Tab-separated table of C-alpha atoms in Angstrom:
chain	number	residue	atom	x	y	z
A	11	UNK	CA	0.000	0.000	0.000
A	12	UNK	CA	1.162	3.615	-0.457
A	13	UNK	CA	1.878	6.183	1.873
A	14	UNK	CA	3.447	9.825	1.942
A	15	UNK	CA	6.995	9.326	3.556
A	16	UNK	CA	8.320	12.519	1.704
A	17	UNK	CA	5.833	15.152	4.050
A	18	UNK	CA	6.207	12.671	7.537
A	19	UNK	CA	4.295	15.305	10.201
A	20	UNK	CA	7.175	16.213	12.623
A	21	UNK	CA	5.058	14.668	15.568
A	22	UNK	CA	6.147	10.786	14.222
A	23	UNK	CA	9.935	11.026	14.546
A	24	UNK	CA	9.633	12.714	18.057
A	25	UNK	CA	10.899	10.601	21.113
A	26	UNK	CA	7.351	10.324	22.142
A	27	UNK	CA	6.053	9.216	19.130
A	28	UNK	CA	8.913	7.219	18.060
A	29	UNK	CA	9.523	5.468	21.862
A	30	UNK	CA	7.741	6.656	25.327
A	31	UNK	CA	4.271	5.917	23.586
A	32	UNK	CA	4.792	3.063	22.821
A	33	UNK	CA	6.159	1.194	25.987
A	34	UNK	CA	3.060	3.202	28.066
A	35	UNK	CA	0.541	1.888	25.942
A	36	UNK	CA	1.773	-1.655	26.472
A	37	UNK	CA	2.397	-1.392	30.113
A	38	UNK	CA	-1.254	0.396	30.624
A	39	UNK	CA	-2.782	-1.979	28.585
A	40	UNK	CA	-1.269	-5.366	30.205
A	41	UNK	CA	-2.690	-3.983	33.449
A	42	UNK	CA	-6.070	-2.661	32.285
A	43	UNK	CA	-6.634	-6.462	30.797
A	44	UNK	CA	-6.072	-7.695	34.376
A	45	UNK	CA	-8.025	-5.520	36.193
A	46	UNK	CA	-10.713	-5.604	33.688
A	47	UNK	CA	-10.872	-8.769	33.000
A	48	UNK	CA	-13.704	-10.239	35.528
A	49	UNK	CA	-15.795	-7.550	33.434
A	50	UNK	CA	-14.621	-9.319	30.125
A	51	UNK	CA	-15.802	-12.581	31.812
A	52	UNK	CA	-19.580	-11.016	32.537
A	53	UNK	CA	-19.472	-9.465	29.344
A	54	UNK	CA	-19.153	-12.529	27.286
A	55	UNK	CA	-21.366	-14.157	29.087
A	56	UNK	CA	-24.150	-12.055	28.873
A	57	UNK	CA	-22.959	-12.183	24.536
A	58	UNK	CA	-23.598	-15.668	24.668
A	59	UNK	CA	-27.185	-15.816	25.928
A	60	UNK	CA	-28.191	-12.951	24.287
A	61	UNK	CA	-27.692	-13.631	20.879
A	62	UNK	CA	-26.015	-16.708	18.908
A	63	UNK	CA	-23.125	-16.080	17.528
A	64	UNK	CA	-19.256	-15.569	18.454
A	65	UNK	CA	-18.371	-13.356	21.506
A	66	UNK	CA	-15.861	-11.517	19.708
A	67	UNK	CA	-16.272	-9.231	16.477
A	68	UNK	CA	-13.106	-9.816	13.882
A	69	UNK	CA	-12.185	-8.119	10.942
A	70	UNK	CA	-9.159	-6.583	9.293
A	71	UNK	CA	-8.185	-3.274	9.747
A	72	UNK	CA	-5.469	-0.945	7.940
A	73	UNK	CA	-3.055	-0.056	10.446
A	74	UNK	CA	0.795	1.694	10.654
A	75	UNK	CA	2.298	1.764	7.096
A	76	UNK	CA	-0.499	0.242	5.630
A	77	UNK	CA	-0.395	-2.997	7.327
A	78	UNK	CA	-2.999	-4.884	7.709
A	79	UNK	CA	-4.447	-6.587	10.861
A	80	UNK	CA	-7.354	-7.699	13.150
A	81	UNK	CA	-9.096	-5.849	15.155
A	82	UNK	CA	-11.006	-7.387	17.962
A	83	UNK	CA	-14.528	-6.322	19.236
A	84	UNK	CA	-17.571	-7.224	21.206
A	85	UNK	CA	-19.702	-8.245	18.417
A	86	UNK	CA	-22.797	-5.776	18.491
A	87	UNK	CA	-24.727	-7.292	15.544
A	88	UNK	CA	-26.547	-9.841	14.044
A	89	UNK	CA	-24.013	-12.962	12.645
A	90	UNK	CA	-26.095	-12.572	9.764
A	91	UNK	CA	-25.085	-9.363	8.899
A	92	UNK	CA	-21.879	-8.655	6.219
A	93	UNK	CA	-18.454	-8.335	7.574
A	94	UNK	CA	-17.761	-5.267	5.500
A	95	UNK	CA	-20.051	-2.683	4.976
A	96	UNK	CA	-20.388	1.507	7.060
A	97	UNK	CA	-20.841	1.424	10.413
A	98	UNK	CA	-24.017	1.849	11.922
A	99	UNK	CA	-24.890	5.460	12.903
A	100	UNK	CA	-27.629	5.137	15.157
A	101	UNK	CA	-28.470	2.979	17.909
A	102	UNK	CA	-31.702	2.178	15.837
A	103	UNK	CA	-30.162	0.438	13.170
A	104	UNK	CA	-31.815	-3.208	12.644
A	105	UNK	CA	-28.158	-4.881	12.362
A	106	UNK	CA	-27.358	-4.169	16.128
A	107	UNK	CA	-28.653	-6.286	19.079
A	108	UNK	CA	-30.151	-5.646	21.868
A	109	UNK	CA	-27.294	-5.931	24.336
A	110	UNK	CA	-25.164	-4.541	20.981
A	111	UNK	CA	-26.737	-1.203	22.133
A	112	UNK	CA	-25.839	-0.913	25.546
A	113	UNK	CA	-22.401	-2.130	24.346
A	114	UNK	CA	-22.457	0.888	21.562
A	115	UNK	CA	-23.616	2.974	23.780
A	116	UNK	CA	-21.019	2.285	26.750
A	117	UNK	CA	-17.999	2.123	24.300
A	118	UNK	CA	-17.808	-1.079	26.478
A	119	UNK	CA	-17.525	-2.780	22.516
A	120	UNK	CA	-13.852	-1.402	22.096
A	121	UNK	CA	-12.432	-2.750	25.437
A	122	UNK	CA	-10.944	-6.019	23.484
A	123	UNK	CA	-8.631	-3.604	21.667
A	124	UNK	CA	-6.636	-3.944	24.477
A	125	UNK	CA	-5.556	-6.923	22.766
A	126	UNK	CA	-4.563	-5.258	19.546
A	127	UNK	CA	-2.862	-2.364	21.811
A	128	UNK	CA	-0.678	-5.384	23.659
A	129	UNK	CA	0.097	-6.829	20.403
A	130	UNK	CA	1.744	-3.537	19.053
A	131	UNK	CA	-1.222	-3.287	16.129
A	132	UNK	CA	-2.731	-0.101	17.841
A	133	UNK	CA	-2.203	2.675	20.248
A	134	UNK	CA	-4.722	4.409	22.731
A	135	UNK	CA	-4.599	7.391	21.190
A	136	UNK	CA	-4.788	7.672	17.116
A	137	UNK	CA	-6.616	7.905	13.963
A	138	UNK	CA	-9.424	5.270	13.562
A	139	UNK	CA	-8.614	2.247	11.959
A	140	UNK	CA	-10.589	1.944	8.780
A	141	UNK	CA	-11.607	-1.173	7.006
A	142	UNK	CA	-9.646	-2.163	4.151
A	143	UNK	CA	-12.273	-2.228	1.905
A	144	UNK	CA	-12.896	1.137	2.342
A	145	UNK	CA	-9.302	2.211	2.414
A	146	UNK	CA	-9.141	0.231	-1.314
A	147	UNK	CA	-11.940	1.589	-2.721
A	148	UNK	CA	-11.905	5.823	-1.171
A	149	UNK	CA	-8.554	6.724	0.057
A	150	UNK	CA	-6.054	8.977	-2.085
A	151	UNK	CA	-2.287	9.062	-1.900
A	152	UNK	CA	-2.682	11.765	0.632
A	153	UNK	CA	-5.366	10.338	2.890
A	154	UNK	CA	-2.775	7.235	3.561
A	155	UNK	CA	-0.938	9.302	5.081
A	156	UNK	CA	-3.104	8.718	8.446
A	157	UNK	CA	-1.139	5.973	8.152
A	158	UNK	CA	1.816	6.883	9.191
A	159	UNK	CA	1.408	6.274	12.907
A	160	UNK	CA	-0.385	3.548	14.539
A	161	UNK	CA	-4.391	4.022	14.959
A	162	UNK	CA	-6.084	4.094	18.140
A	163	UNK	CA	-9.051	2.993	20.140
A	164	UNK	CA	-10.113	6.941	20.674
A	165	UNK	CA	-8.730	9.990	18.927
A	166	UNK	CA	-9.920	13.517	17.955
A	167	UNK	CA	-12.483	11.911	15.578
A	168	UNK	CA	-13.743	10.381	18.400
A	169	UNK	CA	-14.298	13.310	20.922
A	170	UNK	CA	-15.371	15.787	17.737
A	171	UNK	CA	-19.335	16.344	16.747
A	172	UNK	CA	-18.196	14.182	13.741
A	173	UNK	CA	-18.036	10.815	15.588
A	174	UNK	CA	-21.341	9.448	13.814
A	175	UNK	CA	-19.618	10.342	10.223
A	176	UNK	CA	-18.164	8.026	8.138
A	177	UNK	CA	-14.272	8.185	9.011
A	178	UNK	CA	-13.052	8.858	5.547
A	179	UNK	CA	-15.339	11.750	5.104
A	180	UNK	CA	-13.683	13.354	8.521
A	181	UNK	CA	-9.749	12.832	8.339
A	182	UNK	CA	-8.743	16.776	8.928
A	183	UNK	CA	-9.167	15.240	12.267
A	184	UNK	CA	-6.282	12.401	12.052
A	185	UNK	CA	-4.414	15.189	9.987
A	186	UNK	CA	-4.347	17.311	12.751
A	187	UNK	CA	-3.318	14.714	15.054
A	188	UNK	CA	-0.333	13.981	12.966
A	189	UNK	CA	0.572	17.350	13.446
A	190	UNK	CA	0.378	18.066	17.054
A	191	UNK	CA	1.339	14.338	18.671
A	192	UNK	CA	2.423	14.843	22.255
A	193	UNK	CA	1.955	13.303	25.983
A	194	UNK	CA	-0.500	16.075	26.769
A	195	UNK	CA	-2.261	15.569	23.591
A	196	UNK	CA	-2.969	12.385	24.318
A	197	UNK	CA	-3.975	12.957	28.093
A	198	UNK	CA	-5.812	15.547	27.231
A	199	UNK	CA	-7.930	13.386	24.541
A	200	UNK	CA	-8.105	10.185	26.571
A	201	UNK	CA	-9.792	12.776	29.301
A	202	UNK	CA	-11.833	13.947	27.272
A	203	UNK	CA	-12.897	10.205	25.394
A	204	UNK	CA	-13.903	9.524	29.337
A	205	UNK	CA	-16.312	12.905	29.626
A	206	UNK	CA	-18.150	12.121	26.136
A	207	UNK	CA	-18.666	8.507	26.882
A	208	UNK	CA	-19.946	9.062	30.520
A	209	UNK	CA	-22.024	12.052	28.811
A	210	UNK	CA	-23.925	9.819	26.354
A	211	UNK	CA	-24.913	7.595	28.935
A	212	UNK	CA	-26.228	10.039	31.350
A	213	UNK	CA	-28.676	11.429	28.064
């Protein structure tokens, strides 16, 4: 796949970016799958006897430098339903279960990317990671540059009033990202990720 080496943002050869952020999201996310994992337990359980079907959503993602991998999820939907195709935006969309919502709506769905964070495939803080049909079939030369740094299970996307838009149509977003990577960035977005997600809850 092609990227843009030629314009790399200044953000991905920083120390951060190129070392710290790395080791921290390992080390948090090795002890977040501990502690969390009695909730993993209650969670899959409650997958099973809701609806049939496996506990955890697969597919492959586009990730740093255009590699690809697979990203793990709660599954939300019906097994019956394609494994590529846009993301629901509503909560009312006949694909999703019933516990699907309350996993949607919780962001509880993304905690299994804790898996793809301790496997060096993502970070905790970084563009989305789009489906590679999508990135085959919409992206530009220029878009791929997103690429250039690992994606993340929240981001500026994420926290924006563009969350429920298609990723591709939103990547000033990711752009920006590249630009500004830094520790405080990061805090400052994971905080935030925390605020919106307890906000939509409490609507």
């Amino acid at each position: 796949m092609d990227y843009i080496r030629v314009t790399r943002p200044r953000a991905t050869v920083s120390l951060y970016a190129s070392c710290v952020k790395g080791v921290l999201d390992i080390v948090f996310a090795f002890f977040l799958l501990i502690f969390l994992l009695p909730l993993f337990l209650l969670l899959a359980v409650i997958l099973y006897f809701d609806s049939p079907g496996r506990i955890l959503f697969r597919q492959v993602r586009i990730g740093k430098h255009g590699k690809e991998f697979t990203i793990f999820k709660f599954r939300t939907m019906h097994t019956d339903v394609p494994a590529e195709g846009f993301s629901p935006t509503s909560e009312l969309d006949p694909r999703i279960t019933r516990f699907g919502r309350f996993l949607r709506k919780t962001s509880l769905d993304e905690l299994p990317q804790l898996l793809n964070i301790l496997r060096g495939e993502m970070s905790f803080v970084g563009p989305r990671p789009e489906q590679k049909k999508i990135v085959e079939e919409v992206y530009t030369i220029r878009e791929k540059q997103r690429f250039l740094v690992k994606p993340g299970m929240t981001g500026l996307w994420q926290i924006s009033q563009d969350r429920n838009k298609p990723i591709h149509e939103n990547l000033q977003h990711d752009f920006l990202y590249l630009e500004q990577m830094s520790f405080l960035l990061d805090f400052k977005i994971i905080c935030r990720t925390i605020q919106v997600v307890m906000r939509s809850n409490t609507c």
